[in-house]
Amino acid sequence: MSSLQIESGWKKVLDSEVEKPYFLEIKKFLKSEIKSGKQVFPLPNDIFSALNLCPWDKVKVVILGQDPYHSSENIDEKISPHAHGLSFSIPKLNKKIPPSLQNIYKELKTDLSKENFQIPNHGNLKKWADQGVLMLNATLTVQAGMANSHSDIGWQNFTDYIIQAVSEYHENIVFILWGKFAQGKSKFIDPKKHLIIQSPHPSPFSAYSGFFGSKCFSKTNNYLDSKGIKPINWSDL
């Protein structure tokens, strides 16, 4: 994070924000953690992948997560983090698809039954980002093996600003808020300009309380289509 490498559209929106004291403290903290030998996920080049893979002027949908995956796998004798900068997504090489993502796939299969959605054998959602889905975690880093370990270092100031900016400067965005934490961010979104879809979290602890059957993916596409915006091809993974 010695220099902020993000997509040019986002950079214009965030230029003043990244000079604020709290953001400089985030950079200082992460540099210190890494220097001390602690593993931080995702890897530095992936921290801003949500922004880099979904350019500012291409955003159609926002899927808000809470915290990056703190787990990893040993692939070819190298540590491969599950977190790679996109909420709920994991790198294609990683095989242990997290339970929440498994449930997202199950809901997709039901919701998109007419499209004959086939559950993939990987967990990489990058192709959604390519279509305009901003998969943003509220906290952008985590210490390996310690969930929510960076939740209080200032990241939420930054990502709250991103949510507000998308709401203010865009129109007809679909915000998908799964679970109480994500739903708490609805205060930053103008419901007169955008569609807010809320449901329980896809975690195994809550998926059967209303996530399954929520049809958030078809609702998203119906809304986009009604606004003359090309829907998301959720099957393209």
Coordinates of N, CA and C in Angstrom, one line a residue:
M1 N 0.8 -1.2 0.0 CA 0.0 0.0 0.0 C 0.8 1.3 0.0
S2 N 2.1 1.2 -0.4 CA 2.9 2.3 -0.5 C 2.4 3.4 -1.4
S3 N 1.7 3.0 -2.5 CA 1.0 3.9 -3.3 C -0.4 3.2 -3.7
L4 N -1.4 4.0 -3.8 CA -2.7 3.5 -4.0 C -3.0 3.2 -5.5
Q5 N -2.9 2.0 -5.9 CA -3.1 1.6 -7.3 C -4.6 1.1 -7.5
I6 N -5.4 2.0 -7.9 CA -6.8 1.7 -8.2 C -7.2 2.3 -9.5
E7 N -8.3 1.7 -10.0 CA -8.9 2.1 -11.3 C -9.1 3.6 -11.3
S8 N -8.9 4.2 -12.5 CA -8.8 5.7 -12.6 C -10.1 6.4 -12.2
G9 N -11.2 5.8 -12.5 CA -12.5 6.4 -12.1 C -12.7 6.4 -10.6
W10 N -12.4 5.3 -9.9 CA -12.4 5.3 -8.5 C -11.4 6.2 -7.9
K11 N -10.2 6.3 -8.5 CA -9.2 7.2 -7.9 C -9.6 8.6 -7.9
K12 N -10.4 9.1 -8.9 CA -10.9 10.4 -8.8 C -11.9 10.6 -7.7
V13 N -12.7 9.6 -7.4 CA -13.7 9.7 -6.4 C -13.0 9.7 -5.0
L14 N -12.0 8.9 -4.9 CA -11.4 8.6 -3.6 C -10.1 9.4 -3.3
D15 N -9.7 10.3 -4.2 CA -8.4 11.0 -4.0 C -8.3 11.7 -2.7
S16 N -9.3 12.5 -2.4 CA -9.3 13.2 -1.1 C -9.4 12.3 0.1
E17 N -10.2 11.2 0.0 CA -10.4 10.3 1.1 C -9.1 9.6 1.5
V18 N -8.3 9.3 0.6 CA -7.1 8.5 0.9 C -6.0 9.4 1.5
E19 N -6.2 10.7 1.6 CA -5.3 11.6 2.2 C -5.7 11.9 3.6
K20 N -6.8 11.4 4.1 CA -7.3 11.7 5.4 C -6.5 11.0 6.5
P21 N -6.4 11.5 7.7 CA -5.5 10.9 8.7 C -5.9 9.4 9.0
Y22 N -7.2 9.1 9.0 CA -7.6 7.7 9.3 C -7.0 6.7 8.3
F23 N -7.0 7.1 7.0 CA -6.6 6.2 5.9 C -5.0 6.1 6.0
L24 N -4.4 7.2 6.3 CA -2.9 7.1 6.5 C -2.5 6.2 7.6
E25 N -3.4 6.2 8.7 CA -3.2 5.3 9.8 C -3.4 3.8 9.4
I26 N -4.4 3.5 8.5 CA -4.6 2.2 8.0 C -3.3 1.7 7.3
K27 N -2.8 2.5 6.5 CA -1.6 2.1 5.7 C -0.4 1.9 6.7
K28 N -0.3 2.8 7.7 CA 0.8 2.6 8.6 C 0.7 1.3 9.4
F29 N -0.6 1.0 9.8 CA -0.8 -0.2 10.6 C -0.5 -1.5 9.8
L30 N -1.0 -1.5 8.5 CA -0.7 -2.7 7.7 C 0.8 -2.9 7.4
K31 N 1.4 -1.8 7.2 CA 2.9 -1.9 6.9 C 3.6 -2.5 8.2
S32 N 3.2 -2.0 9.3 CA 3.8 -2.5 10.6 C 3.5 -4.0 10.8
E33 N 2.2 -4.4 10.5 CA 1.8 -5.8 10.7 C 2.6 -6.7 9.8
I34 N 2.8 -6.3 8.6 CA 3.5 -7.2 7.6 C 5.0 -7.2 7.9
K35 N 5.5 -6.1 8.4 CA 6.9 -6.0 8.7 C 7.2 -6.9 9.9
S36 N 6.2 -7.0 10.8 CA 6.4 -7.9 12.0 C 6.3 -9.4 11.7
G37 N 5.9 -9.7 10.5 CA 5.8 -11.1 10.1 C 4.4 -11.7 10.1
K38 N 3.5 -10.9 10.4 CA 2.1 -11.4 10.4 C 1.6 -11.5 9.0
Q39 N 0.8 -12.5 8.8 CA 0.1 -12.7 7.5 C -1.1 -11.9 7.4
V40 N -1.2 -11.1 6.4 CA -2.4 -10.3 6.2 C -3.1 -10.7 4.9
F41 N -4.4 -11.0 4.9 CA -5.2 -11.4 3.8 C -6.2 -10.3 3.4
P42 N -6.5 -10.0 2.1 CA -5.8 -10.6 1.0 C -4.4 -10.1 0.8
L43 N -3.7 -10.6 -0.1 CA -2.3 -10.1 -0.4 C -2.4 -8.7 -0.9
P44 N -1.4 -7.9 -0.7 CA -1.4 -6.4 -1.0 C -2.0 -6.1 -2.3
N45 N -1.6 -6.8 -3.4 CA -2.1 -6.5 -4.7 C -3.5 -6.7 -4.9
D46 N -4.2 -7.5 -4.0 CA -5.6 -7.8 -4.1 C -6.5 -7.0 -3.2
I47 N -5.9 -6.1 -2.4 CA -6.8 -5.4 -1.4 C -7.9 -4.6 -2.1
F48 N -7.6 -4.0 -3.2 CA -8.6 -3.1 -3.9 C -9.1 -3.8 -5.1
S49 N -9.1 -5.1 -5.2 CA -9.6 -5.8 -6.4 C -11.1 -5.5 -6.7
A50 N -11.9 -5.3 -5.6 CA -13.3 -5.0 -5.9 C -13.5 -3.7 -6.7
L51 N -12.6 -2.7 -6.5 CA -12.6 -1.5 -7.2 C -12.0 -1.6 -8.6
N52 N -10.9 -2.3 -8.6 CA -10.1 -2.5 -9.9 C -10.8 -3.3 -10.9
L53 N -11.6 -4.3 -10.5 CA -12.2 -5.2 -11.4 C -13.6 -4.7 -11.8
C54 N -14.2 -3.8 -11.1 CA -15.5 -3.2 -11.4 C -15.3 -1.7 -11.4
P55 N -14.9 -1.1 -12.6 CA -14.7 0.3 -12.7 C -15.9 1.2 -12.2
W56 N -15.5 2.3 -11.8 CA -16.5 3.3 -11.2 C -17.7 3.5 -12.1
D57 N -17.4 3.7 -13.4 CA -18.5 4.0 -14.3 C -19.3 2.8 -14.9
K58 N -18.9 1.6 -14.4 CA -19.5 0.3 -14.8 C -20.4 -0.3 -13.7
V59 N -20.5 0.3 -12.5 CA -21.2 -0.3 -11.4 C -22.7 -0.4 -11.7
K60 N -23.2 -1.6 -11.5 CA -24.7 -1.8 -11.7 C -25.3 -2.4 -10.4
V61 N -24.5 -3.2 -9.7 CA -24.9 -3.9 -8.5 C -23.8 -3.9 -7.4
V62 N -24.2 -3.7 -6.2 CA -23.3 -3.8 -5.1 C -23.7 -5.0 -4.2
I63 N -22.8 -5.9 -3.9 CA -23.0 -7.0 -3.0 C -22.0 -6.7 -1.8
L64 N -22.6 -6.4 -0.7 CA -21.8 -6.0 0.5 C -21.5 -7.2 1.4
G65 N -20.2 -7.4 1.6 CA -19.8 -8.4 2.6 C -19.3 -7.7 3.9
Q66 N -18.9 -8.5 4.9 CA -18.4 -7.9 6.1 C -16.9 -7.9 6.3
D67 N -16.3 -9.1 6.2 CA -14.9 -9.3 6.5 C -14.3 -10.3 5.5
P68 N -13.1 -10.1 5.1 CA -12.4 -11.0 4.2 C -12.3 -12.4 4.8
Y69 N -12.3 -13.4 4.0 CA -12.0 -14.8 4.5 C -10.6 -14.7 5.2
H70 N -10.5 -15.4 6.4 CA -9.2 -15.4 7.1 C -8.5 -16.7 6.9
S71 N -9.1 -17.6 6.1 CA -8.5 -18.9 5.9 C -7.7 -19.0 4.6
S72 N -7.0 -20.1 4.5 CA -6.2 -20.3 3.3 C -6.0 -21.8 3.0
E73 N -5.4 -22.1 1.9 CA -5.0 -23.4 1.5 C -3.6 -23.5 1.1
N74 N -3.0 -24.7 1.2 CA -1.6 -24.9 0.7 C -1.7 -25.5 -0.7
I75 N -1.3 -24.7 -1.7 CA -1.4 -25.1 -3.0 C 0.0 -25.0 -3.6
D76 N 0.5 -26.1 -4.2 CA 1.8 -26.2 -4.7 C 2.9 -25.6 -3.8
E77 N 2.7 -26.0 -2.5 CA 3.6 -25.7 -1.4 C 3.7 -24.2 -1.1
K78 N 2.6 -23.5 -1.5 CA 2.5 -22.1 -1.2 C 1.2 -21.8 -0.6
I79 N 1.2 -20.8 0.4 CA -0.1 -20.4 1.0 C -0.9 -19.6 0.0
S80 N -2.2 -20.1 -0.2 CA -3.1 -19.4 -1.1 C -4.3 -18.9 -0.3
P81 N -4.4 -17.6 0.0 CA -5.5 -17.1 0.8 C -6.8 -17.3 0.1
H82 N -7.9 -17.6 0.9 CA -9.2 -17.6 0.3 C -9.6 -16.2 -0.1
A83 N -9.2 -15.2 0.7 CA -9.6 -13.8 0.3 C -8.7 -13.3 -0.8
H84 N -9.4 -12.7 -1.8 CA -8.7 -12.1 -2.9 C -9.3 -10.8 -3.3
G85 N -10.0 -10.1 -2.4 CA -10.5 -8.8 -2.6 C -11.9 -8.6 -3.1
L86 N -12.6 -9.7 -3.3 CA -14.0 -9.7 -3.7 C -14.8 -10.4 -2.7
S87 N -15.9 -9.7 -2.2 CA -16.7 -10.3 -1.1 C -17.3 -11.6 -1.6
F88 N -17.2 -12.7 -0.7 CA -17.8 -14.0 -0.9 C -17.0 -14.8 -1.9
S89 N -16.1 -14.3 -2.7 CA -15.4 -15.0 -3.8 C -14.1 -15.5 -3.2
I90 N -13.6 -16.6 -3.9 CA -12.3 -17.1 -3.6 C -11.5 -17.4 -4.9
P91 N -10.2 -17.4 -4.9 CA -9.5 -17.7 -6.2 C -9.8 -19.0 -6.8
K92 N -9.7 -19.1 -8.1 CA -10.1 -20.3 -8.8 C -9.3 -21.6 -8.4
L93 N -8.1 -21.4 -8.0 CA -7.2 -22.6 -7.6 C -7.7 -23.2 -6.3
N94 N -8.3 -22.4 -5.4 CA -8.7 -22.9 -4.1 C -10.0 -23.7 -4.3
K95 N -10.0 -24.9 -3.6 CA -11.0 -25.9 -3.8 C -12.0 -25.9 -2.7
K96 N -11.7 -25.4 -1.5 CA -12.6 -25.4 -0.4 C -13.6 -24.3 -0.4
I97 N -14.7 -24.5 -1.2 CA -15.7 -23.4 -1.3 C -16.4 -23.2 0.0
P98 N -16.3 -21.9 0.5 CA -16.9 -21.6 1.8 C -18.4 -21.9 1.9
P99 N -18.9 -22.2 3.1 CA -20.3 -22.6 3.2 C -21.3 -21.5 2.7
S100 N -21.0 -20.2 3.0 CA -21.9 -19.1 2.5 C -21.9 -19.1 1.0
L101 N -20.8 -19.3 0.4 CA -20.8 -19.3 -1.1 C -21.5 -20.5 -1.6
Q102 N -21.4 -21.7 -1.0 CA -22.1 -22.8 -1.4 C -23.6 -22.5 -1.3
N103 N -24.1 -21.8 -0.3 CA -25.5 -21.5 -0.2 C -25.9 -20.4 -1.3
I104 N -25.0 -19.5 -1.6 CA -25.3 -18.6 -2.7 C -25.5 -19.4 -4.0
Y105 N -24.7 -20.4 -4.2 CA -24.9 -21.2 -5.4 C -26.2 -22.0 -5.4
K106 N -26.6 -22.5 -4.2 CA -27.8 -23.2 -4.1 C -29.0 -22.3 -4.5
E107 N -29.0 -21.1 -4.0 CA -30.1 -20.1 -4.2 C -30.1 -19.7 -5.7
L108 N -28.9 -19.6 -6.3 CA -28.8 -19.3 -7.7 C -29.4 -20.4 -8.5
K109 N -29.2 -21.6 -8.2 CA -29.7 -22.8 -8.9 C -31.2 -22.8 -8.9
T110 N -31.8 -22.4 -7.7 CA -33.2 -22.4 -7.6 C -33.8 -21.2 -8.3
D111 N -33.2 -20.0 -8.0 CA -33.7 -18.8 -8.6 C -33.6 -18.7 -10.1
L112 N -32.5 -19.3 -10.6 CA -32.3 -19.3 -12.1 C -32.6 -20.6 -12.7
S113 N -33.6 -21.3 -12.2 CA -33.9 -22.7 -12.7 C -34.3 -22.7 -14.2
K114 N -34.9 -21.6 -14.6 CA -35.3 -21.5 -16.0 C -34.1 -21.3 -16.9
E115 N -33.0 -20.8 -16.4 CA -31.8 -20.7 -17.1 C -30.9 -21.9 -17.0
N116 N -31.3 -22.9 -16.2 CA -30.6 -24.1 -16.0 C -29.2 -23.8 -15.5
F117 N -29.1 -23.0 -14.4 CA -27.8 -22.7 -13.8 C -27.2 -23.9 -13.3
Q118 N -25.9 -24.1 -13.6 CA -25.1 -25.2 -13.1 C -24.1 -24.7 -12.1
I119 N -24.1 -25.3 -10.9 CA -23.1 -24.9 -9.9 C -21.7 -25.2 -10.3
P120 N -20.8 -24.2 -10.3 CA -19.5 -24.4 -10.8 C -18.6 -25.2 -9.8
N121 N -17.5 -25.7 -10.2 CA -16.6 -26.4 -9.3 C -15.5 -25.5 -8.7
H122 N -15.8 -24.2 -8.8 CA -14.8 -23.2 -8.2 C -15.7 -22.1 -7.5
G123 N -14.9 -21.2 -6.8 CA -15.6 -20.1 -6.1 C -15.2 -18.8 -6.6
N124 N -14.7 -18.6 -7.8 CA -14.2 -17.3 -8.2 C -15.4 -16.6 -8.9
L125 N -15.7 -15.4 -8.4 CA -16.9 -14.6 -8.9 C -16.4 -13.4 -9.7
K126 N -15.2 -13.5 -10.2 CA -14.6 -12.3 -10.9 C -15.4 -12.0 -12.1
K127 N -16.0 -12.9 -12.8 CA -16.8 -12.6 -14.0 C -18.0 -11.8 -13.7
W128 N -18.5 -11.8 -12.4 CA -19.6 -10.9 -12.1 C -19.0 -9.5 -12.0
A129 N -17.9 -9.3 -11.4 CA -17.2 -8.0 -11.3 C -17.1 -7.4 -12.7
D130 N -16.7 -8.3 -13.7 CA -16.5 -7.8 -15.1 C -17.8 -7.3 -15.7
Q131 N -18.9 -7.7 -15.1 CA -20.2 -7.2 -15.6 C -20.8 -6.0 -14.9
G132 N -20.1 -5.6 -13.8 CA -20.6 -4.4 -13.1 C -21.1 -4.7 -11.7
V133 N -20.7 -5.9 -11.1 CA -21.0 -6.2 -9.8 C -19.9 -5.8 -8.8
L134 N -20.1 -4.8 -8.0 CA -19.1 -4.4 -7.0 C -19.2 -5.3 -5.8
M135 N -18.3 -6.2 -5.6 CA -18.3 -7.1 -4.4 C -17.4 -6.6 -3.3
L136 N -18.0 -5.8 -2.5 CA -17.2 -5.0 -1.5 C -17.4 -5.5 -0.1
N137 N -16.2 -5.8 0.5 CA -16.3 -6.1 2.0 C -16.2 -4.7 2.7
A138 N -16.9 -4.7 3.9 CA -16.8 -3.5 4.7 C -15.4 -3.3 5.3
T139 N -14.8 -4.4 5.6 CA -13.4 -4.3 6.0 C -12.5 -5.0 4.9
L140 N -11.4 -4.4 4.5 CA -10.7 -4.9 3.4 C -9.6 -5.8 3.6
T141 N -9.2 -5.9 4.9 CA -8.1 -6.8 5.3 C -8.4 -7.5 6.6
V142 N -7.6 -8.6 6.8 CA -7.8 -9.4 8.0 C -6.4 -10.1 8.3
Q143 N -6.2 -10.4 9.6 CA -5.0 -11.2 9.9 C -5.3 -12.6 9.7
A144 N -4.4 -13.4 9.1 CA -4.7 -14.8 8.8 C -5.1 -15.5 10.1
G145 N -6.2 -16.2 10.0 CA -6.7 -17.1 11.1 C -7.5 -16.3 12.2
M146 N -7.7 -15.0 12.0 CA -8.3 -14.2 13.0 C -9.5 -13.4 12.4
A147 N -10.7 -13.9 12.5 CA -11.8 -13.2 11.9 C -12.0 -11.9 12.5
N148 N -12.4 -10.9 11.7 CA -12.7 -9.5 12.2 C -11.5 -8.8 12.9
S149 N -10.3 -9.3 12.7 CA -9.2 -8.7 13.4 C -8.8 -7.3 13.0
H150 N -9.3 -6.9 11.8 CA -9.0 -5.6 11.3 C -10.3 -4.7 11.2
S151 N -11.3 -5.2 11.9 CA -12.6 -4.5 11.7 C -12.6 -3.1 12.4
D152 N -11.6 -2.8 13.2 CA -11.7 -1.6 14.0 C -10.5 -0.7 13.6
I153 N -9.8 -0.9 12.5 CA -8.6 -0.1 12.1 C -9.0 1.1 11.2
G154 N -10.3 1.2 10.8 CA -10.7 2.4 10.0 C -11.2 2.1 8.7
W155 N -11.2 0.8 8.3 CA -11.6 0.4 6.9 C -13.1 0.8 6.7
Q156 N -13.9 0.7 7.7 CA -15.3 1.0 7.5 C -15.6 2.5 7.2
N157 N -14.7 3.4 7.7 CA -14.9 4.8 7.3 C -14.7 4.9 5.7
F158 N -13.7 4.1 5.2 CA -13.4 4.1 3.8 C -14.6 3.5 3.0
T159 N -15.0 2.3 3.4 CA -16.0 1.6 2.6 C -17.4 2.3 2.8
D160 N -17.7 2.9 3.9 CA -18.9 3.6 4.0 C -18.9 4.8 3.1
Y161 N -17.8 5.4 2.9 CA -17.7 6.5 1.9 C -17.9 6.0 0.5
I162 N -17.4 4.8 0.2 CA -17.6 4.3 -1.1 C -19.1 4.0 -1.4
I163 N -19.8 3.4 -0.4 CA -21.2 3.2 -0.5 C -22.0 4.5 -0.7
Q164 N -21.7 5.5 0.1 CA -22.3 6.8 -0.1 C -22.1 7.4 -1.4
A165 N -20.8 7.3 -1.9 CA -20.5 7.9 -3.2 C -21.3 7.2 -4.3
V166 N -21.3 5.9 -4.3 CA -22.1 5.2 -5.3 C -23.6 5.6 -5.3
S167 N -24.1 5.7 -4.1 CA -25.5 6.1 -4.0 C -25.7 7.6 -4.5
E168 N -24.8 8.4 -4.2 CA -25.0 9.9 -4.5 C -24.8 10.1 -6.0
Y169 N -23.8 9.5 -6.6 CA -23.4 9.9 -7.9 C -23.9 9.0 -9.0
H170 N -24.5 7.9 -8.6 CA -25.1 6.9 -9.6 C -26.6 6.9 -9.5
E171 N -27.2 6.3 -10.4 CA -28.7 6.1 -10.4 C -29.0 4.6 -10.7
N172 N -30.0 4.1 -10.2 CA -30.6 2.8 -10.5 C -29.5 1.6 -10.3
I173 N -28.9 1.7 -9.1 CA -28.0 0.7 -8.7 C -28.8 -0.3 -7.8
V174 N -28.5 -1.6 -7.9 CA -29.1 -2.5 -7.0 C -28.1 -2.8 -5.8
F175 N -28.5 -2.6 -4.6 CA -27.7 -2.9 -3.5 C -28.3 -4.2 -2.8
I176 N -27.5 -5.2 -2.8 CA -27.9 -6.5 -2.2 C -27.2 -6.6 -0.8
L177 N -28.1 -6.6 0.2 CA -27.6 -6.5 1.6 C -28.1 -7.8 2.3
W178 N -27.1 -8.7 2.6 CA -27.4 -10.0 3.2 C -27.0 -9.9 4.7
G179 N -28.0 -10.1 5.6 CA -27.7 -10.1 7.0 C -27.8 -8.7 7.7
K180 N -27.8 -8.7 9.0 CA -28.0 -7.5 9.7 C -26.9 -6.5 9.6
F181 N -25.7 -7.0 9.5 CA -24.5 -6.1 9.4 C -24.6 -5.3 8.1
A182 N -24.8 -6.0 7.0 CA -24.9 -5.3 5.7 C -26.2 -4.4 5.7
Q183 N -27.2 -4.8 6.2 CA -28.5 -4.0 6.2 C -28.3 -2.7 7.0
G184 N -27.4 -2.7 8.0 CA -27.1 -1.5 8.7 C -26.5 -0.4 7.8
K185 N -26.0 -0.8 6.7 CA -25.4 0.2 5.7 C -26.4 0.8 4.8
S186 N -27.7 0.4 5.0 CA -28.7 1.0 4.1 C -28.9 2.5 4.4
K187 N -28.5 2.9 5.6 CA -28.6 4.4 5.9 C -27.7 5.2 5.0
F188 N -26.8 4.6 4.3 CA -26.0 5.4 3.3 C -26.5 5.4 1.9
I189 N -27.7 4.7 1.7 CA -28.2 4.5 0.4 C -29.5 5.2 0.2
D190 N -29.7 5.9 -0.9 CA -30.9 6.7 -1.2 C -31.9 5.7 -1.9
P191 N -33.0 5.3 -1.2 CA -33.9 4.3 -1.7 C -34.8 4.9 -2.8
K192 N -34.8 6.2 -3.0 CA -35.5 6.8 -4.1 C -34.8 6.7 -5.4
K193 N -33.5 6.5 -5.4 CA -32.7 6.4 -6.6 C -32.3 5.0 -6.9
H194 N -32.4 4.1 -5.9 CA -31.8 2.8 -6.1 C -32.7 1.7 -5.5
L195 N -32.5 0.5 -5.9 CA -33.2 -0.7 -5.3 C -32.3 -1.3 -4.2
I196 N -32.9 -1.5 -3.1 CA -32.2 -2.2 -2.0 C -32.9 -3.5 -1.7
I197 N -32.2 -4.6 -1.9 CA -32.7 -5.9 -1.7 C -32.1 -6.4 -0.4
Q198 N -32.9 -6.8 0.6 CA -32.4 -7.3 1.9 C -32.9 -8.7 2.2
S199 N -32.1 -9.5 2.7 CA -32.5 -10.9 3.2 C -31.5 -11.3 4.3
P200 N -31.8 -12.4 4.9 CA -30.9 -13.0 5.9 C -29.6 -13.4 5.1
H201 N -28.5 -13.5 5.9 CA -27.2 -13.9 5.4 C -27.2 -15.3 4.8
P202 N -26.4 -15.6 3.8 CA -26.3 -16.9 3.3 C -25.5 -17.9 4.1
S203 N -25.0 -17.5 5.3 CA -24.4 -18.4 6.2 C -25.3 -19.6 6.6
P204 N -24.7 -20.7 6.8 CA -25.5 -21.9 7.3 C -26.4 -21.6 8.5
F205 N -26.0 -20.6 9.3 CA -26.7 -20.3 10.5 C -28.0 -19.5 10.2
S206 N -28.1 -18.9 9.0 CA -29.3 -18.1 8.8 C -29.9 -18.3 7.4
A207 N -29.3 -19.1 6.5 CA -29.8 -19.3 5.2 C -31.2 -19.8 5.1
Y208 N -31.6 -20.6 6.1 CA -32.9 -21.2 6.0 C -33.9 -20.3 6.7
S209 N -33.5 -19.1 7.1 CA -34.4 -18.1 7.8 C -34.9 -17.1 6.8
G210 N -34.7 -17.3 5.5 CA -35.2 -16.4 4.5 C -34.2 -16.1 3.3
F211 N -33.0 -16.5 3.5 CA -32.1 -16.3 2.3 C -32.5 -17.2 1.2
F212 N -32.7 -18.5 1.5 CA -33.2 -19.4 0.4 C -34.6 -19.0 0.1
G213 N -34.9 -18.8 -1.2 CA -36.2 -18.4 -1.7 C -36.3 -16.9 -1.8
S214 N -35.2 -16.1 -1.5 CA -35.3 -14.7 -1.6 C -35.3 -14.1 -3.0
K215 N -34.8 -14.9 -3.9 CA -34.8 -14.6 -5.4 C -34.1 -13.3 -5.6
C216 N -33.0 -13.0 -4.9 CA -32.4 -11.7 -5.1 C -31.7 -11.5 -6.4
F217 N -31.3 -12.6 -7.1 CA -30.7 -12.5 -8.4 C -31.7 -12.2 -9.5
S218 N -32.8 -12.8 -9.5 CA -33.8 -12.5 -10.5 C -34.5 -11.1 -10.2
K219 N -34.6 -10.8 -9.0 CA -35.1 -9.4 -8.6 C -34.2 -8.4 -9.1
T220 N -32.9 -8.6 -9.0 CA -31.9 -7.7 -9.5 C -32.1 -7.5 -11.0
N221 N -32.1 -8.6 -11.7 CA -32.2 -8.5 -13.2 C -33.5 -7.9 -13.6
N222 N -34.6 -8.2 -12.9 CA -35.9 -7.5 -13.3 C -35.8 -6.0 -13.2
Y223 N -35.2 -5.6 -12.1 CA -35.1 -4.1 -11.9 C -34.2 -3.5 -12.9
L224 N -33.0 -4.1 -13.2 CA -32.1 -3.5 -14.2 C -32.8 -3.5 -15.6
D225 N -33.5 -4.5 -15.9 CA -34.2 -4.6 -17.2 C -35.2 -3.5 -17.3
S226 N -35.9 -3.2 -16.2 CA -37.0 -2.2 -16.2 C -36.4 -0.8 -16.3
K227 N -35.1 -0.7 -16.0 CA -34.5 0.6 -16.2 C -33.7 0.7 -17.5
G228 N -33.8 -0.3 -18.4 CA -33.1 -0.3 -19.6 C -31.6 -0.6 -19.5
I229 N -31.3 -1.3 -18.4 CA -29.9 -1.6 -18.1 C -29.7 -3.1 -18.4
K230 N -28.6 -3.5 -19.0 CA -28.4 -4.9 -19.3 C -28.2 -5.7 -18.1
P231 N -29.0 -6.7 -17.9 CA -29.0 -7.5 -16.7 C -27.7 -8.3 -16.5
I232 N -27.4 -8.8 -15.3 CA -26.2 -9.6 -15.0 C -26.4 -11.0 -15.5
N233 N -25.5 -11.6 -16.2 CA -25.5 -13.0 -16.5 C -24.9 -13.7 -15.3
W234 N -25.7 -14.1 -14.3 CA -25.2 -14.7 -13.1 C -24.6 -16.1 -13.4
S235 N -25.0 -16.7 -14.5 CA -24.5 -18.0 -14.8 C -23.1 -18.0 -15.4
D236 N -22.6 -16.8 -15.8 CA -21.3 -16.7 -16.4 C -20.3 -16.7 -15.3
L237 N -19.8 -17.9 -15.0 CA -18.7 -18.0 -14.0 C -17.6 -18.9 -14.5

